[in-house]
């Protein structure tokens, strides 16, 4: 009910205050409210990605970037942590034991979006969710 931006600000604040992780939030484009199912999916993806940073990455820094554009929203969560070997196909996430990432991919796909995960051992991780908005965008 707070809206996506306020909810993600809260996640970022919590990581800083309670876990000492240097975390930033950057927003570009015209910020608009999204349909509730879209906001909830993106919030849950950010929540899972930031929990992964906190629990598994050993990162000193993380960033969340929201880029509102014409017809789409791109959310990127990046860390400077330990990274991991990403399976070749998103379908292989479950088999690799990456349940949180598989759940993120499922949420995005259910709304017509895409999820990409870039990582490698020793080089951090970047999770990027892109959601098509089109006529679903609400003012």
Coordinates of C-alpha atoms in Angstrom, one line a residue:
X1 CA 0.0 0.0 0.0
X2 CA 3.0 2.3 0.3
X3 CA 3.9 2.1 -3.4
X4 CA 7.0 0.4 -4.9
X5 CA 9.4 3.3 -4.4
X6 CA 8.6 3.8 -0.7
X7 CA 8.7 0.0 -0.1
X8 CA 12.1 -0.4 -1.8
X9 CA 13.5 2.7 0.1
X10 CA 12.5 0.8 3.3
X11 CA 14.5 -2.3 2.2
X12 CA 17.5 -0.2 1.4
X13 CA 17.3 1.7 4.7
X14 CA 17.0 -1.6 6.6
X15 CA 20.1 -3.0 5.0
X16 CA 22.1 0.0 5.9
X17 CA 20.8 0.4 9.5
X18 CA 20.5 -3.2 10.6
X19 CA 23.2 -4.9 8.6
X20 CA 25.8 -2.1 7.9
X21 CA 25.7 -2.8 4.2
X22 CA 26.4 0.3 2.1
X23 CA 23.3 0.4 -0.1
X24 CA 22.0 3.0 -2.5
X25 CA 18.8 3.6 -4.4
X26 CA 18.8 5.5 -7.7
X27 CA 15.6 6.3 -9.7
X28 CA 15.5 7.7 -13.2
X29 CA 12.5 8.6 -15.4
X30 CA 9.0 9.7 -14.6
X31 CA 8.0 7.8 -11.4
X32 CA 4.4 6.5 -11.7
X33 CA 2.3 4.1 -9.7
X34 CA 2.0 0.7 -11.3
X35 CA -0.7 -1.9 -11.1
X36 CA -0.7 -3.5 -7.7
X37 CA 0.4 -7.0 -9.0
X38 CA 3.3 -5.4 -10.8
X39 CA 4.4 -3.4 -7.8
X40 CA 4.1 -6.5 -5.5
X41 CA 6.1 -8.7 -7.9
X42 CA 8.9 -6.1 -8.2
X43 CA 9.0 -5.5 -4.4
X44 CA 9.3 -9.3 -3.8
X45 CA 12.1 -9.6 -6.4
X46 CA 14.0 -6.7 -4.7
X47 CA 13.4 -8.2 -1.3
X48 CA 14.7 -11.6 -2.4
X49 CA 17.7 -10.2 -4.2
X50 CA 18.7 -8.0 -1.3
X51 CA 18.2 -10.9 1.1
X52 CA 20.6 -12.9 -1.1
X53 CA 23.1 -10.0 -0.9
X54 CA 22.8 -10.0 2.9
X55 CA 22.9 -13.7 3.4
X56 CA 25.2 -15.1 0.7
X57 CA 27.2 -12.5 -1.1
X58 CA 29.6 -11.2 1.5
X59 CA 29.2 -7.8 -0.2
X60 CA 30.3 -4.5 1.1
X61 CA 28.0 -2.5 -1.3
X62 CA 24.8 -3.0 -3.1
X63 CA 22.7 -0.8 -5.3
X64 CA 19.1 -0.8 -6.5
X65 CA 18.3 1.1 -9.7
X66 CA 14.8 1.8 -11.0
X67 CA 14.6 3.1 -14.5
X68 CA 11.1 4.2 -15.5
X69 CA 10.9 4.5 -19.3
X70 CA 8.2 4.7 -21.9
X71 CA 6.5 1.3 -21.8
X72 CA 8.8 -0.4 -19.4
X73 CA 10.4 -0.4 -16.0
X74 CA 13.8 -1.9 -15.4
X75 CA 15.0 -2.7 -11.8
X76 CA 18.6 -3.6 -11.4
X77 CA 20.1 -4.9 -8.1
X78 CA 23.9 -5.1 -8.1
X79 CA 26.4 -6.1 -5.4
X80 CA 30.2 -6.4 -5.1
X81 CA 30.0 -9.8 -3.4
X82 CA 31.5 -13.2 -4.0
X83 CA 29.3 -14.0 -7.0
X84 CA 28.5 -17.5 -8.2
X85 CA 28.3 -19.6 -11.4
X86 CA 25.0 -18.8 -13.1
X87 CA 23.4 -21.8 -14.9
X88 CA 23.4 -21.5 -18.7
X89 CA 19.6 -21.4 -18.8
X90 CA 17.1 -19.8 -16.4
X91 CA 15.2 -23.1 -16.5
X92 CA 18.2 -24.7 -14.7
X93 CA 18.0 -22.5 -11.6
X94 CA 15.8 -25.0 -9.7
X95 CA 18.2 -27.9 -10.5
X96 CA 21.1 -25.7 -9.3
X97 CA 19.3 -25.1 -6.0
X98 CA 18.8 -21.4 -6.7
X99 CA 15.2 -21.4 -5.5
X100 CA 15.0 -17.6 -4.8
X101 CA 16.3 -16.7 -8.3
X102 CA 13.8 -19.2 -9.8
X103 CA 11.0 -17.6 -7.9
X104 CA 12.1 -14.1 -9.1
X105 CA 12.1 -15.4 -12.7
X106 CA 8.7 -16.9 -12.3
X107 CA 7.2 -13.7 -10.9
X108 CA 8.5 -11.6 -13.7
X109 CA 7.5 -14.0 -16.5
X110 CA 4.0 -14.2 -15.1
X111 CA 3.6 -10.5 -15.8
X112 CA 5.2 -10.7 -19.3
X113 CA 8.7 -9.5 -18.2
X114 CA 12.2 -10.8 -18.2
X115 CA 14.8 -11.5 -15.6
X116 CA 18.5 -11.7 -16.3
X117 CA 21.2 -12.7 -13.8
X118 CA 24.9 -12.0 -14.3
X119 CA 27.5 -13.2 -11.9
X120 CA 30.7 -15.1 -11.7
X121 CA 32.8 -16.2 -8.7
X122 CA 34.7 -13.2 -7.2
X123 CA 32.9 -10.6 -9.3
X124 CA 29.6 -9.9 -7.7
X125 CA 26.1 -10.3 -9.0
X126 CA 23.6 -8.3 -11.0
X127 CA 19.9 -9.1 -11.2
X128 CA 17.8 -7.2 -13.7
X129 CA 14.1 -7.4 -14.0
X130 CA 12.4 -5.7 -16.9
X131 CA 8.6 -5.3 -16.9
X132 CA 6.6 -4.1 -20.0
X133 CA 4.1 -1.5 -18.8
X134 CA 2.3 -0.2 -21.9
X135 CA -1.3 0.6 -21.1
X136 CA -0.9 -1.1 -17.7
X137 CA 0.9 2.0 -16.4
X138 CA -1.3 4.0 -14.0
X139 CA -0.9 7.6 -13.2

